[in-house]
Coordinates of C-alpha atoms in Angstrom, one line a residue:
M1 CA -8.8 80.1 22.5
A2 CA -9.2 79.1 26.2
Q3 CA -12.6 79.9 27.6
V4 CA -13.8 81.0 31.0
P5 CA -15.5 78.0 32.6
Q6 CA -19.3 78.4 33.0
T7 CA -21.9 76.2 34.5
F8 CA -24.7 77.0 32.0
F9 CA -25.2 77.0 28.3
D10 CA -26.3 80.4 26.8
A11 CA -26.1 82.3 23.5
L12 CA -22.5 83.2 24.0
A13 CA -21.7 79.5 24.6
V14 CA -23.4 78.7 21.3
R15 CA -21.2 81.2 19.5
T16 CA -18.1 80.0 21.2
W17 CA -18.9 76.4 20.5
C18 CA -19.5 76.9 16.8
G19 CA -16.2 78.8 16.5
L20 CA -14.2 76.2 18.4
A21 CA -15.8 73.4 16.5
L22 CA -15.0 75.0 13.2
E23 CA -11.3 75.4 14.3
A24 CA -11.2 71.7 15.5
L25 CA -12.7 70.5 12.2
G26 CA -10.3 72.7 10.3
R27 CA -7.3 71.0 12.0
A28 CA -8.8 67.5 11.6
R29 CA -10.3 67.9 8.2
E30 CA -7.5 66.2 6.2
E31 CA -7.2 63.4 8.7
I32 CA -11.0 62.8 8.6
D33 CA -11.0 62.9 4.8
A34 CA -8.2 60.3 4.7
I35 CA -10.1 57.7 6.7
N36 CA -13.4 58.2 4.9
V37 CA -14.4 54.7 3.6
Y38 CA -18.1 54.5 4.5
P39 CA -20.7 54.7 2.9
V40 CA -18.5 55.9 -0.1
A41 CA -14.8 56.1 0.0
D42 CA -14.7 59.6 -1.6
G43 CA -12.4 61.3 0.9
D44 CA -14.6 64.3 1.7
T45 CA -16.2 63.7 5.1
G46 CA -13.9 66.0 6.9
T47 CA -14.5 68.7 4.3
N48 CA -18.2 68.2 4.4
L49 CA -18.4 68.5 8.2
Y50 CA -16.2 71.6 8.1
L51 CA -18.5 73.3 5.5
T52 CA -21.6 72.4 7.5
V53 CA -20.3 73.9 10.7
E54 CA -18.9 76.9 8.9
S55 CA -22.5 77.6 7.7
A56 CA -23.8 77.2 11.2
F57 CA -21.1 79.5 12.6
T58 CA -21.8 82.2 9.9
A59 CA -25.5 82.2 10.8
V60 CA -24.7 82.5 14.6
E61 CA -22.3 85.3 13.9
A62 CA -24.9 87.1 11.8
V63 CA -27.3 87.1 14.8
F64 CA -24.7 88.5 17.1
A65 CA -23.8 91.1 14.5
G66 CA -27.4 92.2 14.6
Y67 CA -27.0 93.4 18.1
E68 CA -23.7 95.2 17.8
V69 CA -23.5 98.9 18.2
V70 CA -21.8 100.6 15.3
A71 CA -21.2 104.3 15.5
G72 CA -24.0 104.6 18.0
V73 CA -26.5 102.9 15.8
V74 CA -27.7 99.4 16.6
V75 CA -28.2 97.3 13.4
S76 CA -30.9 94.7 13.4
E77 CA -30.7 91.4 11.5
A78 CA -33.0 88.4 11.1
V79 CA -32.3 85.2 13.0
S80 CA -31.4 83.5 9.7
G81 CA -28.6 86.0 9.1
E82 CA -30.5 88.0 6.4
R83 CA -30.3 91.8 6.6
C84 CA -33.9 92.6 7.1
D85 CA -34.0 96.2 5.9
G86 CA -30.8 98.0 6.5
A87 CA -32.3 99.6 9.6
A88 CA -31.9 99.6 13.4
A89 CA -33.5 97.9 16.3
P90 CA -33.2 97.7 20.1
G91 CA -29.8 96.6 21.4
G92 CA -28.8 93.9 23.8
E93 CA -27.7 90.3 23.2
P94 CA -29.4 87.5 21.3
S95 CA -31.3 84.9 23.4
L96 CA -30.4 81.3 23.7
S97 CA -33.3 80.5 21.4
D98 CA -32.2 83.0 18.8
A99 CA -28.7 81.6 18.8
V100 CA -29.6 77.9 18.6
R101 CA -32.2 78.4 15.9
A102 CA -29.6 80.3 13.8
M103 CA -27.1 77.5 14.4
A104 CA -29.6 74.8 13.3
H105 CA -30.8 76.8 10.3
G106 CA -27.2 77.6 9.2
A107 CA -26.2 73.9 9.5
L108 CA -29.4 72.8 7.6
I109 CA -28.9 75.1 4.6
G110 CA -25.1 74.4 4.5
A111 CA -25.1 70.7 5.2
R112 CA -22.8 68.7 2.9
G113 CA -22.6 65.0 2.3
N114 CA -24.0 62.1 4.4
S115 CA -22.2 63.0 7.7
G116 CA -22.8 66.8 7.3
T117 CA -26.5 66.2 6.8
I118 CA -26.6 64.0 9.9
L119 CA -24.6 66.6 11.9
A120 CA -27.2 69.2 10.8
Q121 CA -30.0 67.1 12.3
L122 CA -28.0 66.6 15.5
L123 CA -27.7 70.4 15.9
R124 CA -31.4 70.8 15.0
G125 CA -32.4 68.3 17.6
M126 CA -30.4 70.1 20.3
A127 CA -31.9 73.4 19.2
Q128 CA -35.4 72.1 19.5
V129 CA -34.8 71.4 23.2
F130 CA -32.9 74.6 23.9
A131 CA -35.5 76.8 22.1
A132 CA -38.5 75.1 23.8
D133 CA -38.5 77.9 26.4
G134 CA -38.0 80.9 24.2
E135 CA -37.7 83.2 27.2
A136 CA -34.9 81.3 28.9
A137 CA -31.5 83.1 28.9
H138 CA -29.6 79.8 29.5
T139 CA -29.9 76.1 30.3
D140 CA -28.2 73.9 32.9
G141 CA -26.8 70.4 32.9
R142 CA -30.2 68.8 32.8
G143 CA -31.1 70.8 29.7
L144 CA -27.9 69.8 28.0
R145 CA -28.5 66.1 28.8
L146 CA -32.0 66.3 27.3
A147 CA -30.7 68.1 24.2
L148 CA -28.0 65.5 23.5
R149 CA -30.6 62.7 23.9
H150 CA -33.1 64.4 21.6
A151 CA -30.3 65.1 19.1
A152 CA -29.2 61.5 18.9
D153 CA -32.8 60.2 18.5
A154 CA -33.7 62.8 15.9
A155 CA -30.6 62.0 13.8
R156 CA -31.3 58.3 13.9
Q157 CA -34.9 58.9 12.8
A158 CA -33.7 61.0 9.9
V159 CA -31.7 58.1 8.4
A160 CA -33.8 55.7 6.3
H161 CA -31.7 52.6 7.3
P162 CA -29.5 53.3 10.4
V163 CA -26.2 51.3 10.5
E164 CA -24.2 50.7 13.7
G165 CA -20.5 51.7 13.7
T166 CA -21.3 55.1 12.2
V167 CA -21.7 58.6 13.5
L168 CA -25.2 57.6 14.7
T169 CA -23.6 55.1 17.1
V170 CA -21.2 57.7 18.4
A171 CA -24.0 60.2 18.9
S172 CA -26.1 57.7 20.8
A173 CA -23.2 56.7 23.0
A174 CA -22.6 60.4 23.8
A175 CA -26.2 60.8 24.7
D176 CA -26.2 57.7 26.9
A177 CA -23.1 58.8 28.7
A178 CA -24.5 62.3 29.3
T179 CA -27.7 60.9 30.7
G180 CA -25.8 59.3 33.5
A181 CA -23.8 62.4 34.3
E182 CA -24.9 64.6 37.2
G183 CA -23.7 68.1 37.5
D184 CA -23.3 71.3 35.5
C185 CA -23.0 71.7 31.7
G186 CA -19.3 71.2 31.8
T187 CA -19.6 67.8 33.5
V188 CA -22.3 66.7 31.1
A189 CA -20.3 67.8 28.1
R190 CA -17.2 65.9 29.3
A191 CA -19.2 62.8 29.9
A192 CA -20.7 63.0 26.4
Y193 CA -17.3 63.5 24.9
E194 CA -15.8 60.5 26.7
G195 CA -18.8 58.3 25.8
A196 CA -18.4 59.3 22.1
R197 CA -14.6 58.7 22.2
A198 CA -15.1 55.2 23.5
A199 CA -17.8 54.4 20.9
L200 CA -15.6 55.7 18.1
A201 CA -12.8 53.3 19.1
A202 CA -15.3 50.4 18.8
T203 CA -16.6 51.3 15.4
P204 CA -14.2 49.0 13.4
G205 CA -15.6 46.0 15.3
Q206 CA -19.1 47.0 14.2
L207 CA -18.6 47.7 10.5
A208 CA -16.5 45.3 8.4
V209 CA -15.3 47.9 5.9
L210 CA -13.8 50.0 8.7
E211 CA -12.0 47.0 10.1
R212 CA -10.5 46.0 6.7
A213 CA -9.3 49.6 6.1
G214 CA -7.9 49.8 9.6
V215 CA -9.8 53.0 10.5
V216 CA -12.6 54.3 12.7
D217 CA -15.7 55.9 11.3
A218 CA -14.9 59.3 9.7
G219 CA -18.2 60.9 10.6
G220 CA -17.9 59.7 14.2
R221 CA -14.4 61.1 14.3
G222 CA -15.8 64.5 13.3
L223 CA -18.5 64.4 15.9
V224 CA -15.9 63.6 18.6
A225 CA -14.1 66.8 17.5
V226 CA -17.3 68.8 17.8
L227 CA -17.9 67.4 21.3
A228 CA -14.4 68.2 22.3
A229 CA -15.1 71.8 21.3
L230 CA -18.2 71.7 23.5
V231 CA -16.1 70.6 26.4
E232 CA -13.6 73.5 25.9
T233 CA -16.5 75.9 25.6
L234 CA -18.0 74.9 29.0
T235 CA -14.9 74.1 31.0
G236 CA -12.2 76.3 29.4
E237 CA -10.0 73.2 29.0
A238 CA -9.1 71.6 25.7
A239 CA -10.2 68.0 25.5
V240 CA -7.3 65.6 24.9
L241 CA -7.7 64.3 21.4
A242 CA -4.4 62.5 21.3
G243 CA -6.1 59.4 22.7
V244 CA -8.7 59.3 19.9
P245 CA -8.0 56.3 17.7
H246 CA -8.1 57.1 14.0
V247 CA -6.0 54.7 12.1
H248 CA -5.4 51.1 13.3
G249 CA -3.6 49.7 10.3
L250 CA -3.7 50.8 6.7
R251 CA -4.0 54.5 6.2
H252 CA -6.7 55.1 3.6
E253 CA -5.6 57.8 1.2
A254 CA -8.4 60.3 0.4
G255 CA -10.0 59.5 -2.9
A256 CA -7.9 56.4 -3.4
S257 CA -10.9 54.1 -3.8
H258 CA -14.6 54.0 -4.3
A259 CA -15.5 50.8 -2.4
R260 CA -19.1 50.9 -1.1
V261 CA -21.0 49.4 1.7
D262 CA -24.7 48.5 1.5
A263 CA -26.6 50.9 3.9
T264 CA -28.9 48.2 5.2
S265 CA -26.5 45.4 6.0
G266 CA -23.2 47.1 6.6
E267 CA -21.4 44.5 4.4
A268 CA -18.8 45.7 2.0
G269 CA -19.2 45.7 -1.8
S270 CA -17.5 43.4 -4.1
R271 CA -14.0 44.9 -3.7
D272 CA -12.1 45.7 -0.6
C273 CA -11.3 49.4 -0.1
A274 CA -7.6 48.7 -0.3
D275 CA -7.9 47.2 -3.7
G276 CA -8.0 50.5 -5.6
P277 CA -10.7 52.3 -7.6
T278 CA -13.9 50.6 -8.1
A279 CA -16.5 51.4 -10.8
P280 CA -19.7 52.7 -9.3
E281 CA -21.7 49.7 -10.2
A282 CA -19.5 47.3 -8.3
G283 CA -21.0 48.4 -5.0
G284 CA -23.9 50.8 -5.3
P285 CA -25.4 53.9 -6.9
A286 CA -23.2 56.2 -9.0
F287 CA -24.5 59.7 -7.9
E288 CA -24.9 61.6 -4.7
V289 CA -27.8 64.0 -4.9
I290 CA -28.4 66.8 -2.3
Y291 CA -30.9 69.6 -2.3
L292 CA -32.8 72.0 -0.1
L293 CA -36.6 71.5 -0.3
E294 CA -39.5 73.7 0.6
A295 CA -42.4 71.3 1.3
D296 CA -44.9 70.2 3.9
A297 CA -44.3 67.2 6.2
A298 CA -46.8 65.0 4.4
A299 CA -45.1 65.5 1.0
V300 CA -41.7 64.8 2.6
D301 CA -43.0 61.5 3.9
R302 CA -44.0 60.5 0.4
L303 CA -40.7 61.7 -0.9
R304 CA -38.8 59.5 1.6
A305 CA -40.6 56.4 0.4
R306 CA -39.9 57.2 -3.3
L307 CA -36.2 58.0 -2.7
D308 CA -35.7 54.9 -0.6
A309 CA -36.8 52.9 -3.5
L310 CA -34.5 54.7 -5.9
G311 CA -31.2 54.3 -3.9
D312 CA -29.5 54.2 -0.5
S313 CA -27.8 56.4 2.1
L314 CA -31.1 58.4 2.3
V315 CA -31.1 61.1 4.9
V316 CA -33.8 63.8 5.1
V317 CA -33.4 66.4 7.8
G318 CA -35.2 69.6 8.8
G319 CA -38.8 70.6 9.4
D320 CA -41.1 73.7 9.5
G321 CA -41.3 73.7 5.7
L322 CA -37.6 73.5 4.9
W323 CA -35.7 70.2 4.5
N324 CA -32.2 69.1 3.4
V325 CA -32.4 65.9 1.3
H326 CA -29.4 63.6 0.7
V327 CA -29.5 60.3 -1.2
H328 CA -27.2 58.1 -3.4
V329 CA -28.9 57.0 -6.6
D330 CA -28.2 55.8 -10.1
D331 CA -30.9 58.0 -11.6
A332 CA -30.1 61.5 -10.4
G333 CA -32.8 63.0 -12.6
A334 CA -35.4 60.9 -10.9
A335 CA -34.3 62.0 -7.5
V336 CA -34.6 65.6 -8.4
E337 CA -38.0 65.0 -10.1
A338 CA -39.2 63.4 -6.9
G339 CA -38.3 66.6 -5.1
V340 CA -40.2 68.7 -7.6
E341 CA -43.3 66.6 -7.0
A342 CA -42.9 67.1 -3.3
G343 CA -42.3 70.8 -3.3
R344 CA -39.7 73.3 -4.4
P345 CA -36.1 71.9 -4.5
Y346 CA -33.2 74.3 -4.9
R347 CA -29.4 74.4 -4.3
I348 CA -29.3 71.1 -6.1
R349 CA -25.9 69.4 -6.0
I350 CA -25.2 66.2 -8.0
T351 CA -21.8 64.5 -7.5
H352 CA -20.6 61.5 -9.5
F353 CA -18.7 59.0 -7.5
G354 CA -16.6 57.8 -10.5
A355 CA -13.6 59.5 -12.0
G356 CA -14.2 61.9 -14.8
D357 CA -17.5 61.0 -16.4
V358 CA -17.3 57.3 -15.5
H359 CA -20.8 55.8 -15.4
T360 CA -21.0 52.1 -15.8
T361 CA -17.9 51.2 -17.8
G362 CA -15.2 52.4 -15.4
A363 CA -13.6 54.2 -18.3
E364 CA -11.8 57.5 -17.5
R365 CA -12.1 60.7 -19.4
P366 CA -8.8 62.6 -20.1
P367 CA -8.4 65.5 -17.7
R368 CA -10.1 68.6 -18.9
E369 CA -7.7 71.4 -19.8
R370 CA -7.9 74.5 -17.6
A371 CA -9.2 77.7 -19.1
Q372 CA -7.0 80.7 -18.8
R373 CA -9.5 82.9 -17.0
A374 CA -13.0 82.7 -15.5
V375 CA -15.4 84.8 -13.5
V376 CA -17.1 83.5 -10.4
A377 CA -20.0 85.5 -9.1
V378 CA -22.5 85.3 -6.1
V379 CA -26.0 86.1 -7.4
P380 CA -29.2 86.6 -5.3
G381 CA -31.8 85.0 -7.6
E382 CA -32.3 82.4 -10.3
G383 CA -33.0 85.0 -13.0
L384 CA -29.7 86.7 -12.4
A385 CA -27.9 83.4 -12.2
G386 CA -29.1 82.6 -15.7
L387 CA -28.0 86.0 -16.9
Y388 CA -24.5 85.7 -15.4
T389 CA -24.2 82.1 -16.7
E390 CA -25.1 83.2 -20.2
A391 CA -22.3 85.8 -19.9
G392 CA -19.8 83.0 -19.1
A393 CA -19.6 83.3 -15.3
T394 CA -19.7 80.5 -12.8
T395 CA -22.4 81.3 -10.3
V396 CA -23.1 80.7 -6.6
L397 CA -26.8 81.2 -5.8
A398 CA -27.4 83.2 -2.5
R399 CA -31.0 83.1 -1.4
P400 CA -32.4 85.6 1.2
G401 CA -31.0 84.7 4.6
E402 CA -28.8 82.0 3.1
A403 CA -25.4 83.7 2.4
P404 CA -22.9 81.2 1.0
A405 CA -20.0 80.1 3.1
S406 CA -16.4 80.5 2.0
G407 CA -16.2 76.8 1.2
E408 CA -19.0 77.2 -1.4
L409 CA -17.1 80.0 -3.0
V410 CA -13.9 77.9 -3.1
E411 CA -15.8 75.1 -4.7
A412 CA -17.1 77.4 -7.3
V413 CA -13.6 78.7 -8.0
R414 CA -12.5 75.1 -8.5
R415 CA -15.5 74.3 -10.7
A416 CA -14.6 77.2 -12.9
H417 CA -11.4 75.2 -13.7
A418 CA -9.2 78.2 -14.7
R419 CA -5.7 79.4 -14.0
E420 CA -7.0 82.9 -13.2
V421 CA -10.3 83.8 -11.6
V422 CA -12.1 87.1 -11.0
L423 CA -14.4 86.8 -7.9
L424 CA -17.5 89.0 -7.6
P425 CA -19.2 88.7 -4.2
N426 CA -21.9 91.2 -5.1
D427 CA -22.7 91.9 -1.4
A428 CA -20.9 94.1 1.1
D429 CA -21.6 91.5 3.8
L430 CA -19.7 88.8 1.9
R431 CA -16.4 90.8 1.7
H432 CA -14.6 88.8 4.4
T433 CA -16.1 85.5 3.3
A434 CA -15.0 86.1 -0.3
A435 CA -11.5 87.2 0.9
A436 CA -11.1 83.9 2.8
A437 CA -12.2 81.9 -0.2
A438 CA -9.8 83.8 -2.5
E439 CA -6.9 83.2 -0.1
Q440 CA -7.7 79.4 0.1
A441 CA -7.9 79.2 -3.7
R442 CA -4.5 80.9 -4.0
T443 CA -2.9 78.2 -1.8
E444 CA -4.1 75.8 -4.5
G445 CA -2.2 77.6 -7.2
I446 CA -5.1 79.6 -8.7
R447 CA -4.6 83.3 -9.3
V448 CA -7.6 85.0 -7.8
A449 CA -8.6 88.7 -7.9
L450 CA -11.4 89.8 -5.6
I451 CA -13.4 92.8 -6.9
P452 CA -15.4 94.2 -4.0
T453 CA -18.8 94.5 -5.7
R454 CA -21.5 95.3 -3.2
S455 CA -24.5 94.6 -5.4
A456 CA -25.4 92.3 -8.3
V457 CA -25.9 95.4 -10.6
Q458 CA -22.2 96.3 -10.0
G459 CA -21.4 92.8 -10.9
I460 CA -23.3 93.1 -14.2
A461 CA -21.3 96.2 -15.0
A462 CA -18.1 94.5 -14.3
L463 CA -19.0 91.4 -16.3
A464 CA -20.0 93.7 -19.3
V465 CA -16.4 94.9 -19.7
H466 CA -14.7 91.6 -18.9
A467 CA -12.3 90.7 -21.7
P468 CA -10.4 87.4 -21.2
E469 CA -7.9 88.2 -24.0
R470 CA -6.5 91.1 -22.0
R471 CA -3.7 90.8 -19.5
F472 CA -5.2 89.7 -16.1
D473 CA -4.3 92.9 -14.3
E474 CA -5.7 95.0 -17.1
D475 CA -8.9 93.0 -17.1
V476 CA -9.3 93.3 -13.3
V477 CA -8.7 97.1 -13.4
A478 CA -11.3 97.6 -16.1
M479 CA -13.9 95.4 -14.3
T480 CA -13.2 97.2 -11.0
S481 CA -13.5 100.6 -12.6
A482 CA -16.9 99.6 -14.2
A483 CA -18.2 98.3 -10.9
G484 CA -17.0 101.4 -9.0
A485 CA -18.7 103.7 -11.4
T486 CA -22.1 102.0 -10.9
R487 CA -24.2 103.4 -8.1
Y488 CA -26.7 100.9 -6.7
A489 CA -30.0 100.9 -4.9
E490 CA -32.7 98.5 -3.8
V491 CA -36.4 98.7 -2.9
L492 CA -37.7 96.2 -0.3
V493 CA -40.3 95.8 2.4
A494 CA -39.4 96.3 6.1
E495 CA -40.0 93.2 8.2
R496 CA -40.3 95.0 11.6
E497 CA -40.4 98.4 13.2
S498 CA -36.9 99.9 13.0
W499 CA -34.9 103.1 13.3
T500 CA -33.4 104.1 9.9
M501 CA -31.4 107.0 8.5
A502 CA -34.7 108.3 7.1
G503 CA -36.7 107.9 10.3
I504 CA -38.8 105.2 11.9
C505 CA -40.3 102.5 9.7
Q506 CA -43.0 100.1 10.5
A507 CA -43.3 96.4 9.4
G508 CA -44.7 96.4 5.9
D509 CA -43.4 99.8 4.9
V510 CA -41.6 100.1 1.5
L511 CA -38.0 101.2 1.9
G512 CA -35.7 102.7 -0.7
L513 CA -32.0 102.1 0.0
I514 CA -29.2 103.9 -1.9
E515 CA -25.7 102.5 -1.4
G516 CA -27.0 100.5 1.5
D517 CA -28.6 103.3 3.5
V518 CA -32.3 103.9 3.8
A519 CA -33.1 107.0 1.9
V520 CA -36.9 107.1 1.7
I521 CA -39.8 105.3 3.4
G522 CA -43.4 105.0 2.0
S523 CA -46.2 102.7 1.2
D524 CA -46.2 102.6 -2.6
V525 CA -43.6 100.5 -4.3
T526 CA -43.7 102.4 -7.7
A527 CA -43.5 105.8 -6.0
I528 CA -40.6 104.8 -3.8
A529 CA -38.7 103.3 -6.8
E530 CA -39.3 106.5 -8.8
T531 CA -38.0 108.7 -6.0
V532 CA -34.9 106.5 -5.6
L533 CA -34.3 106.5 -9.3
D534 CA -34.6 110.3 -9.5
R535 CA -32.2 110.8 -6.7
M536 CA -29.6 108.6 -8.3
L537 CA -29.9 110.2 -11.7
S538 CA -29.7 113.7 -10.3
A539 CA -25.9 113.1 -10.2
G540 CA -26.0 112.0 -13.9
G541 CA -25.8 108.6 -15.6
E542 CA -25.8 106.9 -18.9
L543 CA -27.3 103.5 -18.3
V544 CA -30.0 102.4 -15.8
T545 CA -30.2 98.7 -14.9
L546 CA -33.4 97.4 -13.3
V547 CA -33.6 93.9 -11.8
L548 CA -37.2 92.9 -10.9
G549 CA -37.9 90.4 -8.1
D550 CA -40.8 88.0 -8.3
E551 CA -42.9 90.1 -6.0
A552 CA -42.4 93.4 -7.7
P553 CA -45.6 95.0 -9.2
E554 CA -45.9 94.0 -12.9
P555 CA -46.2 97.6 -14.3
I556 CA -43.2 99.0 -12.4
A557 CA -40.6 98.3 -15.1
D558 CA -42.7 100.1 -17.8
H559 CA -43.3 103.0 -15.5
L560 CA -39.7 103.5 -14.7
E561 CA -38.6 103.1 -18.3
A562 CA -41.0 105.8 -19.3
R563 CA -39.8 108.0 -16.5
V564 CA -36.2 107.7 -17.7
R565 CA -37.2 108.2 -21.3
E566 CA -39.2 111.3 -20.7
S567 CA -37.0 113.0 -18.0
Y568 CA -33.4 112.1 -18.8
L569 CA -32.0 112.5 -22.3
A570 CA -29.5 110.0 -23.6
V571 CA -30.0 107.6 -20.7
D572 CA -30.7 103.9 -21.7
T573 CA -32.5 101.4 -19.6
M574 CA -32.0 97.6 -19.3
V575 CA -34.5 95.4 -17.5
Y576 CA -33.9 91.9 -16.1
R577 CA -35.9 89.4 -14.2
G578 CA -34.1 88.4 -11.0
G579 CA -36.5 85.8 -9.6
R580 CA -36.7 85.2 -5.9
Q581 CA -33.9 87.7 -4.9
G582 CA -35.2 89.2 -1.6
A583 CA -35.5 92.8 -2.8
L584 CA -38.5 93.8 -4.9
L585 CA -36.2 95.8 -7.2
L586 CA -32.5 96.4 -7.7
I587 CA -31.4 99.5 -9.5
G588 CA -28.0 100.3 -11.0
V589 CA -26.9 103.6 -12.5
E590 CA -23.7 103.7 -14.6

């Protein structure tokens, strides 16, 4: 994917960089996982970095997609990647500010693990510099130098107890080298890459656990790959990674040990990483806790102090009301409770560092037998997530503007722990992401069928006829048929003035969308919902499904139920609470 050399950094460069970085981390993922010994030897640093960049790449692609002309109509999307209203907006290309903000936001909400969280802060730090002048179409070498410096400083500040010999050291070295480079963006990027590569080679001499394992820092190795992609973006030439040291002696096999290093001293725990598995208590906390948090800065300052007292490897990144919190603790519940006190935590992920359900004894649980079949579904709100879970599905929560990456879907397929999996994306925009996840899961020996559900109400219909005792193909056909026989609609509020299939809408207008197209525009939510429902039922139907969002007017469900009961004979109505799902109302007609 050779690029045309350019002397400046613009929105297209952001897009290209994210794509090349994702490719580079994809190639290096297994190698980086294999050398992951600090702060926990859990063999997932490469995977975490890949998923973090994948989320950033997806967000940037969504911004560009918002400016593409499709069949003569320009479709507009929010910077976060959320479809704002299914309508159109003026064409053109995204600004540098739009692109870098999307990159930073995508990385923030998709950050995984210690290194992924730090990488998200590095990208956010760069974005803050690039977006400072919102009108600028591009930046030059000086701007890139400032961005790299601010990124390294911001990442170091986000870590409660910085340790040398880690990705922080590599980032600082890259910024130092860039500061001394005069010239265009390509020159600055190459200097940063060379500085990072030299710093990476020195990491075993700075951190004892790396030297004993005979490896360089895994997070730093990932950052070098990301900077190599930046060089290729700006020069058109692939940086030579062959000279990057990665294993000096012993090759650490991913997942082969659980040795730990104290985050404040850099000294290894009680057992060397080459000695084999270590019970969690031998060197540190047993759990990794990660969550997104909506909170103000003052509350986050208090949260940092509390979490720092609970555990180690504390990294809190973000700002402007949205944060990504990462910490290693023994009391995972206390870490989550601290987040609840600070604000609104969600997308909570808790990972045990021990094998099976090892806690403090080191005893292993026998491997759990795989189920024959499972359903994995993407759902837009907590209420629907609960409904799907009660029906036996493994869920992936997709909040407005935060579409899950393929890696999250693959993880959910693995979590379902079944030989056969039916995947319900429940969103037309997730079709390609779900297909990529299904393909990856198949390479791991899991039989996956992707049903192209375009709405959560179609997923409900499919789940209702799911019968695990049937043959797999028969079950998939029945679920696909039920989903396809369900027409879907949504009622939401327009975020900006836009062209739509039903005319021009203004910000704040209520829109009724049927099968993804704007069908009616108005000001009253209940009236719009009734119009949409009538249009859908004019073609017939047996069951109406209503999913209410948190901001839907309270009487709307009763009104629509009464409308169906009085005007449409033999049509039943089911009402569910979807929670914070983006749309005010989802409607399904079977």
